């Protein structure tokens, strides 16, 4: 739960959802491609020498200095009924959580998300994005309440490599995003 909250706090409020297309906006995928290689190189050195404080500092700096105020791409996901849906289809700010069936949620994490979704459903669209096959996602979706939109990308079928590259493999861990207008 601590890691979940840490990543949420680092990214919350920092990613935007564009109202209109504008050429001088930097999109999340662009910000990642520009800054991730340098971050990864430095972070590997820090973690190789067990310098976890330096590793956290580097991650915080990446988020604060490179990803903050970028605009989230209009990623495509699939609903439990296998219908295509895009991130921009959600009209309220989006609280996006990425998961996989192999991820073990922290104690109380799902109940906390369910409570938040019930309390703030009128103000925020809660979206859980799974990296898994539809059958597994349907089983896992039963843990979340009706106020949460459960979507997926079936990585094995490589249905959308752009989403997988930018939202899953880029940071290497399940991540939370609070995407504002």
CSV table of C-alpha atoms in Angstrom, one decimal:
chain,number,residue,atom,x,y,z
A,1,UNK,CA,0.0,0.0,0.0
A,2,UNK,CA,2.9,2.3,0.8
A,3,UNK,CA,4.4,2.0,-2.7
A,4,UNK,CA,0.9,2.5,-4.3
A,5,UNK,CA,0.4,5.8,-2.3
A,6,UNK,CA,3.9,7.0,-3.0
A,7,UNK,CA,3.5,6.6,-6.8
A,8,UNK,CA,0.1,8.1,-6.6
A,9,UNK,CA,1.3,11.2,-4.7
A,10,UNK,CA,4.2,11.6,-7.1
A,11,UNK,CA,2.0,11.6,-10.2
A,12,UNK,CA,-1.3,13.0,-8.9
A,13,UNK,CA,-2.3,16.2,-10.5
A,14,UNK,CA,0.7,16.3,-12.8
A,15,UNK,CA,-0.7,14.8,-16.0
A,16,UNK,CA,-3.2,16.7,-18.0
A,17,UNK,CA,-5.9,15.8,-20.5
A,18,UNK,CA,-6.0,18.3,-23.4
A,19,UNK,CA,-9.1,20.2,-24.2
A,20,UNK,CA,-8.0,20.8,-27.8
A,21,UNK,CA,-5.1,19.9,-29.9
A,22,UNK,CA,-2.2,22.3,-29.7
A,23,UNK,CA,1.2,21.8,-31.3
A,24,UNK,CA,3.2,23.2,-28.3
A,25,UNK,CA,1.8,20.7,-25.8
A,26,UNK,CA,4.2,18.0,-24.7
A,27,UNK,CA,2.5,14.6,-24.5
A,28,UNK,CA,3.3,12.0,-21.8
A,29,UNK,CA,4.7,9.6,-24.4
A,30,UNK,CA,7.0,12.4,-25.8
A,31,UNK,CA,8.2,13.4,-22.3
A,32,UNK,CA,9.0,9.8,-21.6
A,33,UNK,CA,10.9,9.2,-24.8
A,34,UNK,CA,12.9,12.3,-24.2
A,35,UNK,CA,13.8,11.8,-20.6
A,36,UNK,CA,13.5,8.1,-19.7
A,37,UNK,CA,16.8,6.9,-21.1
A,38,UNK,CA,18.8,9.4,-19.1
A,39,UNK,CA,16.8,8.5,-15.9
A,40,UNK,CA,17.2,4.8,-16.5
A,41,UNK,CA,20.9,5.0,-16.9
A,42,UNK,CA,21.4,7.0,-13.7
A,43,UNK,CA,18.8,4.9,-11.8
A,44,UNK,CA,20.6,1.6,-12.7
A,45,UNK,CA,23.8,2.9,-11.2
A,46,UNK,CA,22.1,4.1,-8.0
A,47,UNK,CA,20.3,0.7,-7.5
A,48,UNK,CA,23.4,-1.3,-8.5
A,49,UNK,CA,25.1,0.3,-5.5
A,50,UNK,CA,22.0,0.0,-3.3
A,51,UNK,CA,21.7,3.8,-3.1
A,52,UNK,CA,17.9,3.8,-2.7
A,53,UNK,CA,17.7,7.4,-1.6
A,54,UNK,CA,19.4,8.4,-4.8
A,55,UNK,CA,17.0,6.1,-6.8
A,56,UNK,CA,14.0,7.7,-5.2
A,57,UNK,CA,15.4,11.2,-5.8
A,58,UNK,CA,16.0,10.4,-9.5
A,59,UNK,CA,12.4,9.1,-9.8
A,60,UNK,CA,10.9,12.1,-8.0
A,61,UNK,CA,13.0,14.4,-10.3
A,62,UNK,CA,11.8,12.6,-13.4
A,63,UNK,CA,8.2,13.0,-12.4
A,64,UNK,CA,8.5,16.6,-11.1
A,65,UNK,CA,10.8,18.0,-13.8
A,66,UNK,CA,10.0,16.0,-16.9
A,67,UNK,CA,6.5,14.5,-16.7
A,68,UNK,CA,4.7,17.1,-14.7
A,69,UNK,CA,2.3,19.2,-16.9
A,70,UNK,CA,2.6,16.8,-19.8
A,71,UNK,CA,-0.6,15.9,-21.6
A,72,UNK,CA,-1.8,12.3,-21.5
A,73,UNK,CA,-2.1,10.6,-24.8
A,74,UNK,CA,-5.5,9.4,-26.0
A,75,UNK,CA,-4.8,5.8,-25.2
A,76,UNK,CA,-7.2,3.0,-26.4
A,77,UNK,CA,-8.3,0.3,-24.0
A,78,UNK,CA,-11.1,-2.4,-24.1
A,79,UNK,CA,-14.1,-2.7,-21.8
A,80,UNK,CA,-15.1,-6.0,-20.3
A,81,UNK,CA,-17.5,-6.4,-23.2
A,82,UNK,CA,-14.5,-6.1,-25.6
A,83,UNK,CA,-15.6,-2.7,-26.9
A,84,UNK,CA,-12.8,-0.1,-27.7
A,85,UNK,CA,-12.7,2.9,-25.5
A,86,UNK,CA,-10.3,5.9,-25.5
A,87,UNK,CA,-9.0,7.8,-22.5
A,88,UNK,CA,-10.6,11.0,-23.8
A,89,UNK,CA,-14.0,9.4,-23.7
A,90,UNK,CA,-14.1,10.0,-20.0
A,91,UNK,CA,-15.3,13.6,-19.4
A,92,UNK,CA,-14.3,14.1,-15.7
A,93,UNK,CA,-10.8,14.0,-14.4
A,94,UNK,CA,-9.5,10.5,-14.5
A,95,UNK,CA,-7.9,8.5,-11.7
A,96,UNK,CA,-6.1,5.8,-13.7
A,97,UNK,CA,-4.6,2.8,-11.9
A,98,UNK,CA,-2.6,0.2,-13.9
A,99,UNK,CA,-2.6,-3.4,-12.7
A,100,UNK,CA,-1.9,-6.9,-13.8
A,101,UNK,CA,-3.2,-10.2,-12.5
A,102,UNK,CA,0.3,-11.1,-11.2
A,103,UNK,CA,0.4,-7.9,-9.1
A,104,UNK,CA,-0.4,-8.4,-5.4
A,105,UNK,CA,-2.4,-5.5,-4.1
A,106,UNK,CA,-1.5,-4.1,-0.8
A,107,UNK,CA,-3.7,-4.9,2.2
A,108,UNK,CA,-6.8,-2.8,2.1
A,109,UNK,CA,-5.9,-1.2,-1.3
A,110,UNK,CA,-8.9,-2.4,-3.2
A,111,UNK,CA,-11.3,-1.5,-0.4
A,112,UNK,CA,-9.7,2.0,-0.2
A,113,UNK,CA,-10.1,2.5,-4.0
A,114,UNK,CA,-13.7,1.3,-3.8
A,115,UNK,CA,-14.4,3.8,-1.0
A,116,UNK,CA,-12.8,6.7,-2.9
A,117,UNK,CA,-14.8,5.8,-6.0
A,118,UNK,CA,-18.0,5.7,-4.1
A,119,UNK,CA,-17.3,9.0,-2.4
A,120,UNK,CA,-16.0,10.9,-5.5
A,121,UNK,CA,-17.9,9.3,-8.4
A,122,UNK,CA,-19.5,12.6,-9.3
A,123,UNK,CA,-16.2,14.4,-9.6
A,124,UNK,CA,-13.7,11.8,-10.9
A,125,UNK,CA,-13.9,8.8,-13.3
A,126,UNK,CA,-12.0,5.9,-11.7
A,127,UNK,CA,-10.4,3.6,-14.2
A,128,UNK,CA,-8.5,0.4,-13.5
A,129,UNK,CA,-6.4,-0.7,-16.4
A,130,UNK,CA,-5.4,-4.4,-16.4
A,131,UNK,CA,-2.6,-5.9,-18.6
A,132,UNK,CA,-4.2,-9.2,-19.0
A,133,UNK,CA,-6.6,-11.4,-21.1
A,134,UNK,CA,-10.3,-10.7,-20.9
A,135,UNK,CA,-11.2,-13.8,-19.0
A,136,UNK,CA,-8.8,-13.0,-16.1
A,137,UNK,CA,-9.8,-9.3,-16.1
A,138,UNK,CA,-13.5,-10.3,-15.7
A,139,UNK,CA,-12.6,-12.4,-12.7
A,140,UNK,CA,-10.5,-9.6,-11.1
A,141,UNK,CA,-13.1,-6.9,-11.9
A,142,UNK,CA,-15.5,-8.5,-9.4
A,143,UNK,CA,-13.4,-7.0,-6.6
A,144,UNK,CA,-14.1,-3.4,-7.7
A,145,UNK,CA,-17.4,-1.7,-7.2
A,146,UNK,CA,-19.8,-0.4,-9.9
A,147,UNK,CA,-18.3,3.1,-9.7
A,148,UNK,CA,-15.0,1.9,-11.2
A,149,UNK,CA,-14.5,1.4,-14.9
A,150,UNK,CA,-12.4,-1.7,-15.5
A,151,UNK,CA,-10.6,-1.8,-18.8
A,152,UNK,CA,-7.8,-3.9,-20.2
A,153,UNK,CA,-5.1,-4.3,-22.9
A,154,UNK,CA,-4.4,-7.9,-23.7
A,155,UNK,CA,-0.6,-7.7,-24.0
A,156,UNK,CA,-0.3,-11.2,-25.3
A,157,UNK,CA,-2.3,-10.2,-28.4
A,158,UNK,CA,-0.3,-6.9,-28.6
A,159,UNK,CA,-3.6,-5.1,-29.3
A,160,UNK,CA,-2.1,-1.7,-28.7
A,161,UNK,CA,1.7,-1.7,-28.4
A,162,UNK,CA,1.7,2.1,-28.0
A,163,UNK,CA,-0.3,1.9,-24.7
A,164,UNK,CA,1.8,-1.0,-23.5
A,165,UNK,CA,5.1,0.7,-24.2
A,166,UNK,CA,4.1,4.0,-22.5
A,167,UNK,CA,1.9,3.0,-19.6
A,168,UNK,CA,3.3,-0.4,-18.6
A,169,UNK,CA,6.9,-0.9,-19.7
A,170,UNK,CA,8.1,2.7,-19.3
A,171,UNK,CA,8.1,2.9,-15.5
A,172,UNK,CA,8.3,-0.8,-14.9
A,173,UNK,CA,5.7,-1.0,-12.1
A,174,UNK,CA,2.0,-0.6,-11.6
A,175,UNK,CA,1.4,3.2,-11.5
A,176,UNK,CA,-1.4,5.6,-10.6
A,177,UNK,CA,-2.2,8.7,-12.5
A,178,UNK,CA,-4.6,11.5,-11.7
A,179,UNK,CA,-5.3,13.1,-15.0
A,180,UNK,CA,-6.9,16.6,-14.8
A,181,UNK,CA,-8.4,18.7,-17.6
